[in-house]
């Protein structure tokens, strides 16, 4: 195994059940369709205007039911509509209004796929009518026979995709007459004719038919087979190239459904289209629950750096701001911590973020900013900062090491390890002074430095509270029953599983512990995992429904720690400098 390579290991899992509604994986022959057609007054879909509804329910080629009714639109019918449809004003006067028809119609289409020719027109009128009269639109799956015909039939077969043209081509038993029920019956036969042509395109399910009717690219259609046979469980999916290189890594609560979405019209990202062209297979890694899937995704991305994952999804390269050793320590940005480092802040997502926080400390306390190695015996000439009163000039021994430590170094240690009050007060005072002098741009700069200091302090103390615990077990109710279980060691997910419904989770916890990853203690707030992984675990643990089962030691944060400044941090990140003037203690 190459250095740094991540090898996936499967832990205990649980198959979740599918959601409600019509399952997109349902075979076409077993799908219930309601084919609908409307006649209208010809206006815009504003909640009215429907003059006739015709609907036919079919499954497996068999007619199950018919619904047909005239509808009083409450407005006069234009003469050209009467000429086109034969529906007169006198015919509609005794007809029920749409608000009386909708309950029966909505019941008729329940648990079925709605089919229409030029479906956006008919569905638009129906949705507007439901919205106007207070009925909930059930948002059914919709199949458009006009769009499907454009994908199935060539110009050599039919000159256009009008309902009359398709009815003639498929020799439907009922010819369209611009009356709702006749047109709906004709559309039924057109639907059956189109379904008969779908087999040659490897379209067998209702979900595939709906997606086939949409404008997908040739690459998506050619590579659609990559989504076949994937499990409907939480986990990670990996698109791999011909040489087995990972191209893209993603996670989902339902691998099969998520991967299928890459081959639909909804997927329009250029980089994903490029990735699909290079992909040759999709690998699925089943996980016990979504938390394990998220962690597996982070580790795989970190190990393999797939070229089509966005840079923002990569686990961060950790940068630290630490206090150097010596009689007159200074702040230094480093890539890693040594076991002997005791005063530090981080991790930061970039060197620029660490330098911004360092500037905040330099504004608050008299830490030297020069990079010279100072000696207690030899004097070094002072820089301009000493002349400006921004540095106590330890280089010229104007301050003793003890006093320098008390005034400059100790506030940094206290701020990072426990209470940043001294630093916060100093920065707020500086913001207030600059704002009072109407130096708002400079005040905004200091405000951004305050936010950087607080953000890093809150984050580090939050991470350290969890990572100092040698082992923690937590549980959360699984959607299908039982418990989602996570075993965390020093902030790293060491094991995961799901206990079966109706069974005490203790045996599963014991099995997870016996097979869990060994995680040794380390130095710093993220000793054995990326900060992103530990933060994902923290978010899962902090949910109200998560229960702590066992801990090897207490989980605590400093009473006067940085966490109490969360509101101030939010104001510093989002508000103006004037909002901070009242925050000084």
Coordinates of C-alpha atoms in Angstrom, one line a residue:
X1 CA 0.0 0.0 0.0
X2 CA 1.4 3.4 -1.0
X3 CA 2.1 5.9 1.8
X4 CA -0.9 7.9 2.7
X5 CA -3.3 5.7 0.7
X6 CA -6.7 5.2 2.3
X7 CA -8.2 1.7 2.2
X8 CA -11.9 1.5 2.8
X9 CA -13.2 -0.8 5.5
X10 CA -16.8 -1.7 5.8
X11 CA -18.5 -1.6 9.2
X12 CA -22.0 -2.8 10.2
X13 CA -24.7 -1.1 8.2
X14 CA -28.5 -0.9 7.9
X15 CA -30.6 -0.8 4.7
X16 CA -32.9 2.2 4.9
X17 CA -36.4 2.0 3.4
X18 CA -37.4 4.0 0.3
X19 CA -39.5 7.2 0.6
X20 CA -43.1 7.5 -0.1
X21 CA -44.9 8.2 -3.5
X22 CA -44.3 6.4 -6.8
X23 CA -41.0 4.6 -6.7
X24 CA -38.9 5.7 -9.7
X25 CA -37.6 2.1 -9.9
X26 CA -41.1 0.7 -10.5
X27 CA -41.3 -1.1 -13.9
X28 CA -43.4 0.6 -16.5
X29 CA -45.8 -2.4 -16.8
X30 CA -46.5 -2.1 -13.0
X31 CA -46.9 1.7 -12.9
X32 CA -50.3 3.3 -12.6
X33 CA -50.7 6.2 -15.0
X34 CA -53.4 8.8 -15.1
X35 CA -53.5 10.4 -18.5
X36 CA -55.2 13.8 -18.4
X37 CA -56.2 16.4 -20.8
X38 CA -57.8 19.8 -20.2
X39 CA -59.8 22.2 -22.4
X40 CA -59.5 25.9 -21.3
X41 CA -60.6 29.4 -22.3
X42 CA -57.1 29.9 -23.7
X43 CA -55.8 32.4 -21.1
X44 CA -53.0 32.1 -18.7
X45 CA -53.0 29.7 -15.8
X46 CA -54.3 32.0 -13.1
X47 CA -56.4 29.5 -11.1
X48 CA -59.4 29.5 -13.5
X49 CA -60.1 29.1 -17.2
X50 CA -60.6 25.3 -17.2
X51 CA -63.7 24.3 -19.2
X52 CA -63.3 20.5 -19.3
X53 CA -61.3 17.7 -17.6
X54 CA -60.8 14.3 -19.0
X55 CA -58.6 11.6 -17.3
X56 CA -58.1 7.9 -17.8
X57 CA -56.3 5.7 -15.3
X58 CA -54.4 2.7 -16.7
X59 CA -51.9 0.1 -15.6
X60 CA -50.3 -2.6 -17.6
X61 CA -52.4 -1.7 -20.7
X62 CA -55.6 -2.1 -18.8
X63 CA -58.1 0.7 -18.2
X64 CA -58.8 1.1 -14.5
X65 CA -61.1 4.2 -14.4
X66 CA -62.3 7.3 -16.2
X67 CA -63.0 10.8 -14.9
X68 CA -64.7 13.3 -17.3
X69 CA -66.5 16.5 -16.5
X70 CA -67.3 19.9 -17.9
X71 CA -66.2 22.8 -15.7
X72 CA -67.8 26.2 -15.4
X73 CA -64.9 28.7 -15.7
X74 CA -67.0 31.6 -14.4
X75 CA -66.1 33.7 -17.4
X76 CA -67.4 33.9 -21.0
X77 CA -65.8 31.5 -23.5
X78 CA -64.1 33.2 -26.5
X79 CA -65.8 32.4 -29.8
X80 CA -62.7 30.8 -31.3
X81 CA -62.6 28.3 -28.4
X82 CA -66.2 27.4 -29.1
X83 CA -65.3 26.9 -32.8
X84 CA -62.2 24.8 -31.9
X85 CA -63.8 22.6 -29.2
X86 CA -67.5 22.7 -29.8
X87 CA -68.0 23.7 -26.1
X88 CA -70.6 26.5 -25.8
X89 CA -71.5 28.8 -23.0
X90 CA -74.8 27.1 -22.6
X91 CA -73.1 23.7 -22.0
X92 CA -71.1 25.2 -19.2
X93 CA -73.7 27.1 -17.2
X94 CA -75.0 24.0 -15.3
X95 CA -71.4 22.5 -14.9
X96 CA -69.7 22.6 -11.5
X97 CA -66.9 25.2 -10.9
X98 CA -63.4 24.0 -10.6
X99 CA -63.3 24.2 -6.8
X100 CA -66.0 21.5 -6.7
X101 CA -64.2 19.3 -9.2
X102 CA -60.7 19.4 -7.7
X103 CA -61.4 17.1 -4.7
X104 CA -62.5 14.2 -6.9
X105 CA -59.7 14.8 -9.4
X106 CA -57.0 14.9 -6.8
X107 CA -58.3 11.7 -5.3
X108 CA -58.4 10.1 -8.8
X109 CA -54.7 10.9 -9.5
X110 CA -53.4 9.8 -6.0
X111 CA -50.4 7.4 -6.1
X112 CA -50.2 7.6 -9.8
X113 CA -47.9 9.1 -12.4
X114 CA -49.6 12.0 -14.2
X115 CA -49.3 11.9 -18.0
X116 CA -50.2 14.6 -20.4
X117 CA -49.3 15.8 -23.9
X118 CA -47.4 19.0 -23.5
X119 CA -47.7 18.5 -19.8
X120 CA -46.4 21.9 -18.6
X121 CA -49.6 23.5 -20.0
X122 CA -52.1 21.1 -18.3
X123 CA -50.1 20.8 -15.0
X124 CA -49.8 24.6 -14.9
X125 CA -53.5 25.1 -15.0
X126 CA -54.1 22.4 -12.3
X127 CA -51.5 23.7 -10.0
X128 CA -52.8 27.3 -10.3
X129 CA -56.4 26.1 -9.6
X130 CA -55.2 24.2 -6.4
X131 CA -53.3 27.2 -5.2
X132 CA -56.2 29.6 -5.8
X133 CA -58.8 27.4 -4.0
X134 CA -56.7 26.2 -1.1
X135 CA -55.9 22.6 -2.2
X136 CA -52.5 21.1 -1.8
X137 CA -51.0 20.1 -5.1
X138 CA -49.7 16.5 -4.5
X139 CA -46.7 17.1 -6.8
X140 CA -46.9 13.8 -8.6
X141 CA -44.3 12.5 -11.0
X142 CA -45.2 13.8 -14.5
X143 CA -44.5 12.2 -17.9
X144 CA -44.8 14.3 -21.0
X145 CA -45.7 12.3 -24.1
X146 CA -44.7 15.2 -26.4
X147 CA -41.2 15.3 -24.8
X148 CA -41.0 11.5 -24.9
X149 CA -41.9 11.4 -28.5
X150 CA -39.2 13.9 -29.3
X151 CA -36.7 11.5 -27.8
X152 CA -38.1 8.3 -29.3
X153 CA -39.4 9.2 -32.8
X154 CA -37.3 10.6 -35.6
X155 CA -38.3 13.2 -38.2
X156 CA -38.4 10.4 -40.8
X157 CA -41.1 8.8 -38.8
X158 CA -43.3 11.8 -37.9
X159 CA -43.0 15.4 -39.2
X160 CA -44.0 16.8 -35.8
X161 CA -45.1 15.8 -32.3
X162 CA -48.6 17.0 -32.3
X163 CA -51.1 14.8 -30.7
X164 CA -53.1 14.3 -34.0
X165 CA -49.9 13.3 -35.8
X166 CA -48.9 10.8 -33.2
X167 CA -52.4 9.4 -33.0
X168 CA -52.3 8.8 -36.7
X169 CA -48.8 7.2 -36.5
X170 CA -49.8 4.8 -33.7
X171 CA -53.3 4.3 -35.2
X172 CA -55.0 5.0 -31.9
X173 CA -58.5 3.7 -31.3
X174 CA -59.8 7.2 -30.4
X175 CA -58.9 10.2 -32.5
X176 CA -58.2 13.5 -30.8
X177 CA -61.1 16.0 -31.2
X178 CA -60.1 18.8 -28.9
X179 CA -62.5 17.4 -26.3
X180 CA -60.8 16.4 -23.1
X181 CA -61.8 12.8 -22.8
X182 CA -61.2 12.0 -26.4
X183 CA -57.8 13.6 -26.3
X184 CA -57.0 11.8 -23.0
X185 CA -57.9 8.4 -24.6
X186 CA -55.9 9.1 -27.7
X187 CA -52.9 10.0 -25.4
X188 CA -53.3 6.7 -23.6
X189 CA -52.7 4.8 -26.9
X190 CA -49.8 7.2 -27.8
X191 CA -48.3 6.5 -24.3
X192 CA -48.5 2.8 -24.9
X193 CA -46.9 3.1 -28.3
X194 CA -44.1 5.1 -27.0
X195 CA -43.5 2.7 -24.1
X196 CA -43.2 -0.1 -26.6
X197 CA -40.3 1.8 -28.2
X198 CA -38.5 2.5 -24.9
X199 CA -37.2 -1.1 -24.6
X200 CA -34.7 -0.5 -27.3
X201 CA -33.3 2.4 -25.3
X202 CA -32.9 0.3 -22.2
X203 CA -35.6 2.3 -20.4
X204 CA -37.6 -0.1 -18.2
X205 CA -38.7 1.9 -15.2
X206 CA -40.9 5.0 -14.7
X207 CA -38.1 7.0 -13.4
X208 CA -35.9 6.2 -16.4
X209 CA -38.8 7.1 -18.7
X210 CA -39.3 10.5 -17.1
X211 CA -35.6 11.2 -17.2
X212 CA -35.3 9.9 -20.8
X213 CA -37.9 12.4 -21.9
X214 CA -35.8 15.3 -20.6
X215 CA -32.9 16.9 -22.4
X216 CA -29.9 14.9 -21.3
X217 CA -26.6 14.9 -23.0
X218 CA -25.4 12.0 -25.2
X219 CA -22.7 11.3 -22.6
X220 CA -25.3 11.0 -19.8
X221 CA -27.4 8.7 -21.9
X222 CA -24.4 6.5 -23.0
X223 CA -23.0 6.2 -19.4
X224 CA -26.4 5.7 -17.6
X225 CA -25.6 2.1 -17.1
X226 CA -22.9 3.1 -14.6
X227 CA -25.8 3.7 -12.1
X228 CA -27.2 0.2 -12.4
X229 CA -27.0 -2.2 -9.5
X230 CA -26.0 0.3 -6.8
X231 CA -27.4 -0.1 -3.3
X232 CA -30.1 2.1 -1.8
X233 CA -28.2 2.7 1.4
X234 CA -26.1 5.4 3.0
X235 CA -22.6 5.5 1.9
X236 CA -19.9 6.8 -0.4
X237 CA -19.8 6.5 -4.2
X238 CA -16.6 6.8 -6.3
X239 CA -16.5 7.5 -10.0
X240 CA -13.4 5.8 -11.4
X241 CA -11.6 6.1 -14.7
X242 CA -10.4 3.3 -17.0
X243 CA -7.1 3.1 -15.0
X244 CA -9.1 2.9 -11.8
X245 CA -8.1 6.4 -10.7
X246 CA -10.8 8.1 -8.5
X247 CA -12.3 10.9 -10.5
X248 CA -15.0 12.1 -8.0
X249 CA -16.0 11.1 -4.5
X250 CA -19.4 11.9 -3.1
X251 CA -21.7 10.8 -0.3
X252 CA -25.5 10.3 0.0
X253 CA -28.1 8.7 2.3
X254 CA -29.2 6.7 -0.8
X255 CA -26.3 5.9 -3.1
X256 CA -28.4 4.5 -6.0
X257 CA -30.7 7.5 -6.2
X258 CA -27.9 10.0 -5.9
X259 CA -25.8 8.4 -8.6
X260 CA -28.8 8.2 -11.0
X261 CA -29.2 11.9 -10.6
X262 CA -25.9 12.5 -12.4
X263 CA -27.5 11.1 -15.6
X264 CA -30.6 13.3 -15.5
X265 CA -31.4 16.7 -17.0
X266 CA -31.1 18.3 -13.6
X267 CA -27.3 17.8 -13.7
X268 CA -25.9 20.7 -15.7
X269 CA -22.4 21.3 -14.2
X270 CA -19.7 21.4 -16.9
X271 CA -17.1 19.7 -14.7
X272 CA -19.4 16.8 -13.9
X273 CA -20.1 16.4 -17.6
X274 CA -16.4 16.2 -18.2
X275 CA -16.1 13.7 -15.4
X276 CA -18.8 11.5 -16.7
X277 CA -17.1 11.3 -20.1
X278 CA -14.0 9.9 -18.4
X279 CA -15.7 7.6 -15.9
X280 CA -15.9 3.9 -16.6
X281 CA -17.4 2.5 -13.4
X282 CA -18.9 3.6 -10.1
X283 CA -17.9 2.0 -6.8
X284 CA -20.2 2.0 -3.9
X285 CA -19.0 1.9 -0.3
X286 CA -21.9 1.0 2.0
X287 CA -21.9 2.7 5.4
X288 CA -23.8 2.2 8.6
X289 CA -25.3 5.7 8.6
X290 CA -24.8 9.2 7.1
X291 CA -22.1 10.2 9.7
X292 CA -19.9 7.3 8.7
X293 CA -20.5 8.2 5.0
X294 CA -19.4 11.8 5.5
X295 CA -16.3 10.8 7.3
X296 CA -15.4 8.2 4.7
X297 CA -15.9 10.8 2.0
X298 CA -13.5 13.2 3.7
X299 CA -10.8 10.5 4.2
X300 CA -11.1 9.3 0.6
X301 CA -10.8 12.8 -0.8
X302 CA -7.8 13.6 1.4
X303 CA -6.1 10.3 0.4
X304 CA -6.7 10.4 -3.4
X305 CA -7.4 14.1 -4.3
X306 CA -10.0 13.4 -7.0
X307 CA -9.6 16.0 -9.7
X308 CA -13.3 16.7 -10.0
X309 CA -14.0 17.4 -6.4
X310 CA -14.2 21.1 -5.6
X311 CA -11.3 22.5 -3.8
X312 CA -13.6 23.6 -1.0
X313 CA -14.5 20.0 -0.3
X314 CA -11.0 18.9 0.5
X315 CA -10.1 18.4 4.1
X316 CA -8.1 21.5 5.1
X317 CA -4.4 21.7 5.2
X318 CA -3.9 22.7 8.8
X319 CA -1.9 25.9 9.6
X320 CA -1.1 27.0 13.2
X321 CA -0.2 30.2 15.0
X322 CA 2.2 29.3 17.8
X323 CA 4.3 31.2 20.4
X324 CA 8.0 30.5 19.9
X325 CA 10.4 29.4 22.6
X326 CA 12.9 31.8 24.2
X327 CA 13.0 34.7 26.6
X328 CA 11.1 37.0 24.2
X329 CA 8.7 34.8 22.2
X330 CA 6.9 35.9 19.1
X331 CA 4.1 34.5 17.0
X332 CA 5.0 32.2 14.1
X333 CA 2.9 30.5 11.4
X334 CA 3.8 26.8 11.2
X335 CA 2.5 23.8 9.3
X336 CA 2.5 21.4 12.2
X337 CA 2.9 21.3 16.0
X338 CA 5.7 19.7 17.9
X339 CA 5.1 17.8 21.1
X340 CA 6.8 20.5 23.1
X341 CA 4.6 23.3 21.8
X342 CA 2.3 24.6 24.6
X343 CA 1.0 27.9 23.3
X344 CA -0.7 27.9 19.9
X345 CA -3.9 28.7 18.1
X346 CA -5.6 26.8 15.2
X347 CA -6.0 25.0 13.0
X348 CA -6.5 27.7 10.3
X349 CA -7.6 27.0 6.8
X350 CA -4.9 29.1 5.3
X351 CA -1.8 31.0 6.1
X352 CA -3.7 34.3 5.4
X353 CA -6.2 33.4 8.1
X354 CA -3.5 32.7 10.6
X355 CA -1.7 36.0 9.8
X356 CA -5.0 37.9 10.2
X357 CA -5.4 36.5 13.7
X358 CA -1.7 37.3 14.5
X359 CA -2.4 40.9 13.5
X360 CA -5.3 40.9 16.0
X361 CA -3.0 39.8 18.8
X362 CA -0.4 42.4 17.7
X363 CA -3.1 45.1 18.0
X364 CA -4.1 43.9 21.5
X365 CA -0.8 43.0 23.2
X366 CA 2.8 44.1 22.8
X367 CA 4.2 41.0 21.2
X368 CA 7.3 41.7 19.1
X369 CA 6.9 41.2 15.4
X370 CA 10.5 41.0 14.2
X371 CA 11.9 37.6 13.3
X372 CA 15.4 38.1 14.9
X373 CA 16.7 35.6 17.4
X374 CA 17.1 37.7 20.5
X375 CA 19.7 37.2 23.2
X376 CA 19.6 38.1 26.9
X377 CA 23.3 39.2 26.6
X378 CA 23.5 40.9 23.2
X379 CA 21.5 44.1 22.2
X380 CA 20.0 44.3 18.8
X381 CA 19.0 47.7 17.2
X382 CA 15.3 48.4 17.6
X383 CA 13.0 48.7 14.5
X384 CA 10.4 51.5 13.7
X385 CA 7.7 49.7 15.7
X386 CA 9.6 50.5 18.9
X387 CA 9.7 54.2 18.0
X388 CA 6.0 54.2 17.3
X389 CA 5.2 52.6 20.6
X390 CA 4.0 49.4 19.1
X391 CA 6.7 47.2 20.6
X392 CA 8.4 47.3 24.0
X393 CA 11.8 46.8 22.3
X394 CA 13.0 43.6 24.0
X395 CA 15.8 43.7 21.4
X396 CA 17.3 46.6 23.3
X397 CA 16.5 45.1 26.7
X398 CA 14.1 47.9 27.5
X399 CA 11.8 45.3 29.1
X400 CA 12.7 42.3 31.3
X401 CA 11.8 38.8 30.2
X402 CA 9.4 38.5 33.1
X403 CA 7.6 41.7 32.3
X404 CA 7.4 40.8 28.6
X405 CA 5.9 37.5 29.5
X406 CA 3.4 39.1 31.7
X407 CA 2.3 41.8 29.3
X408 CA 2.7 40.1 25.9
X409 CA 3.1 36.3 26.0
X410 CA 0.8 35.4 28.9
X411 CA -2.4 37.1 27.4
X412 CA -1.9 34.9 24.2
X413 CA -1.6 31.7 26.3
X414 CA -4.7 32.6 28.3
X415 CA -6.7 33.7 25.3
X416 CA -6.0 30.5 23.4
X417 CA -6.3 28.0 26.3
X418 CA -9.1 29.5 28.3
X419 CA -10.2 33.2 28.5
X420 CA -9.7 35.7 25.6
X421 CA -11.2 38.5 27.6
X422 CA -8.0 40.7 27.8
X423 CA -7.5 40.4 24.0
X424 CA -11.2 41.1 23.3
X425 CA -11.3 44.1 25.5
X426 CA -8.2 45.6 23.9
X427 CA -9.5 45.1 20.4
X428 CA -12.9 46.5 21.2
X429 CA -11.3 49.6 22.8
X430 CA -9.2 50.1 19.6
X431 CA -12.3 49.8 17.4
X432 CA -14.2 52.3 19.6
X433 CA -11.3 54.8 19.4
X434 CA -11.1 54.5 15.7
X435 CA -14.8 54.8 15.2
X436 CA -15.0 57.9 17.5
X437 CA -12.3 59.5 15.2
X438 CA -14.4 58.5 12.2
X439 CA -11.6 56.2 10.9
X440 CA -14.2 53.6 9.9
X441 CA -12.0 51.8 7.4
X442 CA -9.3 51.2 10.0
X443 CA -12.0 50.1 12.5
X444 CA -13.3 47.6 10.0
X445 CA -9.8 46.1 9.6
X446 CA -9.5 45.7 13.4
X447 CA -13.0 44.2 13.5
X448 CA -12.0 41.6 11.0
X449 CA -8.9 40.8 13.1
X450 CA -11.1 40.4 16.2
X451 CA -13.3 38.0 14.3
X452 CA -10.3 36.0 13.2
X453 CA -9.1 35.7 16.8
X454 CA -12.5 34.7 18.2
X455 CA -13.3 32.3 15.3
X456 CA -10.0 30.4 15.8
X457 CA -10.3 30.4 19.6
X458 CA -13.9 29.1 19.6
X459 CA -13.0 26.4 17.1
X460 CA -9.9 25.2 18.9
X461 CA -11.5 25.0 22.3
X462 CA -14.5 23.2 20.9
X463 CA -12.3 20.7 19.1
X464 CA -10.1 20.2 22.1
X465 CA -13.0 19.4 24.3
X466 CA -13.8 16.3 22.3
X467 CA -10.3 15.1 21.2
X468 CA -9.0 14.9 24.7
X469 CA -11.6 12.1 25.3
X470 CA -10.0 8.7 24.7
X471 CA -13.3 7.0 23.8
X472 CA -16.8 8.1 23.5
X473 CA -19.9 6.2 22.3
X474 CA -23.1 7.9 21.2
X475 CA -26.4 6.8 19.7
X476 CA -29.1 8.3 17.6
X477 CA -32.4 6.8 16.6
X478 CA -32.2 5.3 13.1
X479 CA -35.0 6.2 10.6
X480 CA -35.9 2.6 10.1
X481 CA -35.8 1.7 13.8
X482 CA -32.9 0.7 16.0
X483 CA -30.0 3.0 16.8
X484 CA -27.2 4.6 14.7
X485 CA -24.1 4.1 16.8
X486 CA -20.7 5.9 16.6
X487 CA -17.5 5.2 18.6
X488 CA -15.2 8.1 18.7
X489 CA -11.6 8.0 19.9
X490 CA -9.6 11.3 20.3
X491 CA -12.0 13.0 17.8
X492 CA -11.7 10.3 15.2
X493 CA -14.5 8.0 14.1
X494 CA -13.1 4.6 15.0
X495 CA -16.3 2.5 14.5
X496 CA -19.9 2.8 13.4
X497 CA -22.9 0.5 13.1
X498 CA -26.6 0.2 13.5
X499 CA -28.4 -1.9 16.1
X500 CA -31.4 -3.8 14.7
X501 CA -34.9 -2.6 15.7
X502 CA -36.3 -4.1 18.8
X503 CA -32.9 -5.3 20.0
X504 CA -30.9 -3.8 22.8
X505 CA -27.9 -1.9 21.3
X506 CA -25.4 -3.2 23.8
X507 CA -24.3 -6.2 21.8
X508 CA -23.8 -4.0 18.7
X509 CA -21.7 -1.6 20.8
X510 CA -19.6 -4.4 22.0
X511 CA -19.0 -5.7 18.5
X512 CA -18.1 -2.2 17.2
X513 CA -15.7 -1.7 20.1
X514 CA -14.0 -5.1 19.4
X515 CA -13.4 -4.2 15.7
X516 CA -12.9 -0.5 16.0
X517 CA -9.8 1.3 14.8
X518 CA -7.1 1.8 17.5
X519 CA -6.4 5.5 17.9
X520 CA -3.4 6.6 20.0
X521 CA -3.4 9.9 21.8
X522 CA -1.5 12.8 20.3
X523 CA -0.6 16.4 20.6
X524 CA -2.9 19.4 19.9
X525 CA -6.7 19.8 19.5
X526 CA -6.8 17.5 16.4
X527 CA -4.2 14.8 17.1
X528 CA -5.6 12.0 15.0
X529 CA -8.1 13.3 12.5
X530 CA -8.6 16.3 10.3
X531 CA -10.4 19.2 11.9
X532 CA -13.3 18.8 9.3
X533 CA -13.8 15.2 10.4
X534 CA -13.9 16.1 14.1
X535 CA -16.3 19.0 13.4
X536 CA -18.6 16.6 11.5
X537 CA -18.6 14.3 14.5
X538 CA -19.2 17.3 16.8
X539 CA -22.2 18.4 14.8
X540 CA -23.7 14.9 15.0
X541 CA -23.1 14.7 18.7
X542 CA -24.6 18.1 19.4
X543 CA -27.9 17.3 17.8
X544 CA -30.8 17.2 20.3
X545 CA -31.7 13.6 19.4
X546 CA -28.2 12.2 19.9
X547 CA -27.6 10.4 23.2
X548 CA -24.2 10.0 24.9
X549 CA -23.9 6.3 25.9
X550 CA -20.4 6.1 27.4
X551 CA -17.3 8.3 27.9
X552 CA -13.9 7.4 29.2
X553 CA -13.5 10.9 30.7
X554 CA -15.5 14.1 31.1
X555 CA -16.4 16.3 28.1
X556 CA -15.9 19.9 29.1
X557 CA -15.0 23.4 27.9
X558 CA -13.6 26.3 29.9
X559 CA -16.2 28.1 31.9
X560 CA -14.8 31.5 30.8
X561 CA -13.7 30.2 27.4
X562 CA -14.1 31.7 24.0
X563 CA -17.5 30.1 23.5
X564 CA -19.2 32.8 25.5
X565 CA -18.2 35.3 22.8
X566 CA -20.2 33.6 20.0
X567 CA -22.7 36.5 19.8
X568 CA -19.8 39.0 19.6
X569 CA -18.2 36.9 16.9
X570 CA -21.5 36.9 14.9
X571 CA -21.6 40.7 15.1
X572 CA -18.0 41.0 14.2
X573 CA -18.5 38.9 11.1
X574 CA -21.8 40.4 9.9
X575 CA -22.2 43.9 11.5
X576 CA -20.6 47.2 11.5
X577 CA -18.0 48.5 14.0
X578 CA -20.6 50.6 15.8
X579 CA -22.4 47.4 16.9
X580 CA -19.3 46.3 18.9
X581 CA -18.9 49.4 21.0
X582 CA -21.3 48.1 23.6
X583 CA -19.7 44.7 24.0
X584 CA -16.8 45.7 26.3
X585 CA -17.1 44.1 29.7

